[in-house]
Amino acid sequence: MSSREKILSAIKTNQPDYQKLDVQFKFETVYDDLFNKFSEILSFVGGKAIEVKNFDEIKADIQSHYSGVTRIATTIAEFSDLADFSLNIADPHDLETLNLAIIEGDFAVAENGAIWVSEKHIPHRVLPMITQYLVIVVKKSEIVTNMHRAYERVKVDDTGFGTFISGPSKTADIEQSLVIGAHGARGLTVYVLG
Amino acid sequence: MKVALFIPCYIDQFYPQVGIATLELLEKLGCEVVFPLNQTCCGQPMANSGFEHLNKDCDNNFVENFKGYDYIVSPSGSCTLHIKDHLHGSDETASKHIRKNIYELSEFLIDVLKVKNLTAKFPYKVGLHQSCHGQRGLKIAQMSELVAPPFSKAEQLLGMVAGISLIQLDRKDECCGFGGTFCVTEEAVSVKMGKDRVADHTRNDAEVITGSDVSCLMHMEGILRRQGSKIKVKHIAEILNSVVS
Amino acid sequence: MNNIKIDHSAAATEFNKDEARVNWHDETLWFVRSKRDKAVFQIPEWEQLREAGSQIKNHVLSNLHDYLTEFEKKATENGITVHWAADGKEHNEIIYSIIKNEGVNRMVKSKSMLTEECHLNEFLKEKGVEVIDSDLGERIVQMREEPPSHIVLPAIHLKKSDVGDTFHEHLGTEKGATDPQYLTEAARQHLRDTFLTRKVALTGVNFAIAETGGFVVCTNEGNADMGAHLADVHIAAMGFEKIIPKAEHLGVFLRLLARSATGQPITTFSSHFHKPRAGQKMHIVIVDNGRTTQLGRADFRNSLKCIRCAACFNTCPVYRRSGGHSYHTAIAGPIGSILAPNLDMAKNADLPFASTLCGSCSNVCPVKIDIHDQLYKWRQVLVKDGHVSSVKSIGIKSMASVLNSPKFYRTAGKLGRFLMKTAPFMVNNNMNVWYNQREMPEVPKESFRDWYLRKRN
Ligand code: SF4
């Protein structure tokens, strides 16, 4: 008997009697202002949310914040003139030297400051992690309250990969002191387009 | 109301004053109190050490002594919990009745006697040690881990005592480290836990540490006395029964 | 690890020799518990959420066979190769054969307690394969050749000066440098190089979704993603209990996990893998290693509900004062103490006794495992199966015989004589253990019973 059969048959013998799943597992969360909550939580986890009216505002803000920065890539057509780094590459290792990635997020979650980023919008899975700094643009109308709503909003297997990103990469593995920029991006700015 | 008093072995042997205070307090509050003379122990020391299977005779003896009473009351949360969870004598009907009707003193005063005021006076700064078994097992106080409204039956009762001032602890319901045989099999950790618990009370200016479990109090007293501390340890029954002078 | 029998109590005694360090360890972990409290008190429905997590997991355990086969089918359709490993050895061999197939001898690995449980690193080292752990805490302990002392915070037992020394030796950081920012930056550079050069990456699995055949990996550092997305081959290793029915159930678990673990509202990255990227190969290794046995133990099976948040570690007053290594098992803390005896009763018989049964662990557990009740139950099993020292058994037996008989108790009991000899806190007839650091209670003039007979009878 293969290990597969052995394991599955032992499980069948040993698992308890079937127990129905009829517990409430989705809950309502009510916030006065979704953007404010999202912004508050995002700053708690080390990121920054900026409310903007249009792409020009974002562009101006990026230009002032990252003036002099080179090796910028974007997946958003409106910012193509900011980018000097093409994502049209075959090998993701080539992203090694990327300084700034400007990408689109599908939607955001107020309770935890997370943004769903998927292969729908990023040509390389490693893009939001390998870049030194990350900018995500998300529509204000696309903020949901909590994770229950988030999973109603996304079909996780629509793409081969998707991730919730909540703030910049971080660690507290040395004496519980928080350090931003462990392996992934050192900074995260989220523009919320209203 | 006929109440049988269960006085665990430590109290009987080392802290008779706690048994006396419990008995007097219950009598003051109008209960007819009986102390069944052939009682020994709840069986917890054996069971918590993994020897529950040796408890048949102990359980039967307990049932023999405590069957037929309206209520059984004990000044020990830990022993009460053990009976509630694990008493299985040969006479299951009587065992069940006991499991259902045994109360730790403070929950008995609040839930059954519905005590609203007391005549006690105790003009000291008091730190309350929430013993784990009473708190997390019998739920006589809200547990700090749960997202639920706070309450504490012991605090409610102490609040009825004139002159008392209850101090706030930094960690309000951390275990003292007694833990039955744990206190010797894991001596280092047990003592460290006890020292830390005592330090919290000391730091917050307690003059007296109280609680509803003599085993925890004995452990902390052992540490306080070794440190030469002036802090005294008193069971909650002694405070609630303290006479107005 | 080694085969020498280590005892929790002895290791804890050693740990307690440096009291200042114990204080620091206790306070650091209490700080994490406090962060957890702050986070969960912001969720009014927290207790219902725990109940939901618990019920979903109960349901999964009762239908594991079908969920696993559903998962296997979907994952295979997604282009993932699914392997089954009966034990740690087979798990290690499968991984080794995948690495060998690629013709490489190095691998990068993000946190996976399962691979610790199976001792994968040691196994691969013997085969000449170098493994680099990419989680910062794990990398630190790996350099020091120590096991992790905590499942979420692997290097929590170390001070920044220890890390500074280790990095000075292995990464060439300045001697005496202890700034966490500086040290983390050094690790970032070192590991970035690793991520960019490894062809095989291994990750753990936090949740595997039966409905969709995908899996979720949660990290704060982004190390699982960096490894997996840059490698040609991604291996994900999971214990079979990681399965959940549907993606919508992740709503519950992702709300519970990080808040319980570190007080964060969610981990920085919660990555959902469903298909290998173009040109990549993806493998999942589903491991038993004793889990089917545990599943068959009615009293202990719900330990398999664990989502490895480590809240029970942080709240445990014994863990905080004895350190993770005193548990001598891959998963320390309260949950480790109910998992380990299943794997090896003789070797881990001490662990269920390394607790005061205070119950705080069960209260913080996001999936409501009755941890302290299981500790109690393991004690009964271990004693019955003869895994408790004979000295202790004799002590307890003589105590039981006294307490079983009122007559015997009374003669033995006059003025504390019995307790002095056989009370639980002096069970080996060895008063010194109590008395070492604590005073004995004073023996009163008369027992309560004698007073009662005098006054009330
Ligand atoms: S037993 Fe519960 S609290 Fe402990 S690690 Fe597992 S899920 Fe977390």
JSON list of N, CA and C and ligand atoms in Angstrom, two decimals, chain C residues 151 306-313 335 361 364-367 369 371, ligand 1:
[
{"chain": "C", "resi": 151, "resn": "ILE", "atom": "N", "xyz": [7.63, 29.06, 18.21]},
{"chain": "C", "resi": 151, "resn": "ILE", "atom": "CA", "xyz": [7.24, 28.77, 16.83]},
{"chain": "C", "resi": 151, "resn": "ILE", "atom": "C", "xyz": [6.99, 30.03, 16.00]},
{"chain": "C", "resi": 306, "resn": "CYS", "atom": "N", "xyz": [-4.84, 23.08, 15.94]},
{"chain": "C", "resi": 306, "resn": "CYS", "atom": "CA", "xyz": [-3.89, 24.19, 16.17]},
{"chain": "C", "resi": 306, "resn": "CYS", "atom": "C", "xyz": [-3.50, 24.92, 14.88]},
{"chain": "C", "resi": 307, "resn": "ILE", "atom": "N", "xyz": [-3.53, 26.24, 14.92]},
{"chain": "C", "resi": 307, "resn": "ILE", "atom": "CA", "xyz": [-3.09, 27.04, 13.77]},
{"chain": "C", "resi": 307, "resn": "ILE", "atom": "C", "xyz": [-1.72, 27.68, 14.03]},
{"chain": "C", "resi": 308, "resn": "ARG", "atom": "N", "xyz": [-1.03, 27.21, 15.06]},
{"chain": "C", "resi": 308, "resn": "ARG", "atom": "CA", "xyz": [0.37, 27.62, 15.33]},
{"chain": "C", "resi": 308, "resn": "ARG", "atom": "C", "xyz": [0.56, 29.13, 15.50]},
{"chain": "C", "resi": 309, "resn": "CYS", "atom": "N", "xyz": [-0.32, 29.72, 16.31]},
{"chain": "C", "resi": 309, "resn": "CYS", "atom": "CA", "xyz": [-0.21, 31.17, 16.54]},
{"chain": "C", "resi": 309, "resn": "CYS", "atom": "C", "xyz": [0.73, 31.47, 17.70]},
{"chain": "C", "resi": 310, "resn": "ALA", "atom": "N", "xyz": [0.94, 30.49, 18.57]},
{"chain": "C", "resi": 310, "resn": "ALA", "atom": "CA", "xyz": [1.81, 30.62, 19.74]},
{"chain": "C", "resi": 310, "resn": "ALA", "atom": "C", "xyz": [1.25, 31.52, 20.85]},
{"chain": "C", "resi": 311, "resn": "ALA", "atom": "N", "xyz": [-0.02, 31.87, 20.76]},
{"chain": "C", "resi": 311, "resn": "ALA", "atom": "CA", "xyz": [-0.61, 32.65, 21.86]},
{"chain": "C", "resi": 311, "resn": "ALA", "atom": "C", "xyz": [-0.49, 31.89, 23.18]},
{"chain": "C", "resi": 312, "resn": "CYS", "atom": "N", "xyz": [-0.62, 30.57, 23.10]},
{"chain": "C", "resi": 312, "resn": "CYS", "atom": "CA", "xyz": [-0.54, 29.79, 24.34]},
{"chain": "C", "resi": 312, "resn": "CYS", "atom": "C", "xyz": [0.87, 29.83, 24.94]},
{"chain": "C", "resi": 313, "resn": "PHE", "atom": "N", "xyz": [1.88, 29.99, 24.09]},
{"chain": "C", "resi": 313, "resn": "PHE", "atom": "CA", "xyz": [3.25, 30.12, 24.62]},
{"chain": "C", "resi": 313, "resn": "PHE", "atom": "C", "xyz": [3.35, 31.43, 25.41]},
{"chain": "C", "resi": 335, "resn": "ILE", "atom": "N", "xyz": [0.98, 23.81, 23.78]},
{"chain": "C", "resi": 335, "resn": "ILE", "atom": "CA", "xyz": [0.51, 22.94, 22.69]},
{"chain": "C", "resi": 335, "resn": "ILE", "atom": "C", "xyz": [1.55, 21.85, 22.42]},
{"chain": "C", "resi": 361, "resn": "CYS", "atom": "N", "xyz": [-3.83, 29.14, 28.71]},
{"chain": "C", "resi": 361, "resn": "CYS", "atom": "CA", "xyz": [-3.60, 28.72, 27.32]},
{"chain": "C", "resi": 361, "resn": "CYS", "atom": "C", "xyz": [-4.93, 28.46, 26.60]},
{"chain": "C", "resi": 364, "resn": "VAL", "atom": "N", "xyz": [-6.74, 31.71, 25.59]},
{"chain": "C", "resi": 364, "resn": "VAL", "atom": "CA", "xyz": [-6.24, 32.54, 24.49]},
{"chain": "C", "resi": 364, "resn": "VAL", "atom": "C", "xyz": [-6.32, 31.81, 23.15]},
{"chain": "C", "resi": 365, "resn": "CYS", "atom": "N", "xyz": [-6.41, 30.49, 23.20]},
{"chain": "C", "resi": 365, "resn": "CYS", "atom": "CA", "xyz": [-6.34, 29.72, 21.95]},
{"chain": "C", "resi": 365, "resn": "CYS", "atom": "C", "xyz": [-7.45, 30.14, 20.98]},
{"chain": "C", "resi": 366, "resn": "PRO", "atom": "N", "xyz": [-7.07, 30.59, 19.79]},
{"chain": "C", "resi": 366, "resn": "PRO", "atom": "CA", "xyz": [-8.07, 31.10, 18.84]},
{"chain": "C", "resi": 366, "resn": "PRO", "atom": "C", "xyz": [-8.98, 30.01, 18.29]},
{"chain": "C", "resi": 367, "resn": "VAL", "atom": "N", "xyz": [-8.59, 28.75, 18.43]},
{"chain": "C", "resi": 367, "resn": "VAL", "atom": "CA", "xyz": [-9.48, 27.68, 17.96]},
{"chain": "C", "resi": 367, "resn": "VAL", "atom": "C", "xyz": [-9.99, 26.84, 19.13]},
{"chain": "C", "resi": 369, "resn": "ILE", "atom": "N", "xyz": [-8.79, 25.11, 21.68]},
{"chain": "C", "resi": 369, "resn": "ILE", "atom": "CA", "xyz": [-8.32, 23.79, 22.08]},
{"chain": "C", "resi": 369, "resn": "ILE", "atom": "C", "xyz": [-8.29, 23.76, 23.61]},
{"chain": "C", "resi": 371, "resn": "ILE", "atom": "N", "xyz": [-6.50, 22.93, 25.95]},
{"chain": "C", "resi": 371, "resn": "ILE", "atom": "CA", "xyz": [-5.11, 22.52, 26.18]},
{"chain": "C", "resi": 371, "resn": "ILE", "atom": "C", "xyz": [-4.89, 22.02, 27.61]},
{"chain": "D", "resi": 1, "resn": "SF4", "atom": "S1", "xyz": [-2.79, 25.62, 20.61]},
{"chain": "D", "resi": 1, "resn": "SF4", "atom": "FE1", "xyz": [-4.06, 27.38, 20.15]},
{"chain": "D", "resi": 1, "resn": "SF4", "atom": "S2", "xyz": [-2.97, 29.09, 21.13]},
{"chain": "D", "resi": 1, "resn": "SF4", "atom": "FE2", "xyz": [-1.49, 27.41, 21.00]},
{"chain": "D", "resi": 1, "resn": "SF4", "atom": "S3", "xyz": [-0.41, 27.72, 19.08]},
{"chain": "D", "resi": 1, "resn": "SF4", "atom": "FE3", "xyz": [-2.12, 26.36, 18.62]},
{"chain": "D", "resi": 1, "resn": "SF4", "atom": "S4", "xyz": [-3.77, 27.70, 17.95]},
{"chain": "D", "resi": 1, "resn": "SF4", "atom": "FE4", "xyz": [-2.28, 28.99, 18.98]}
]
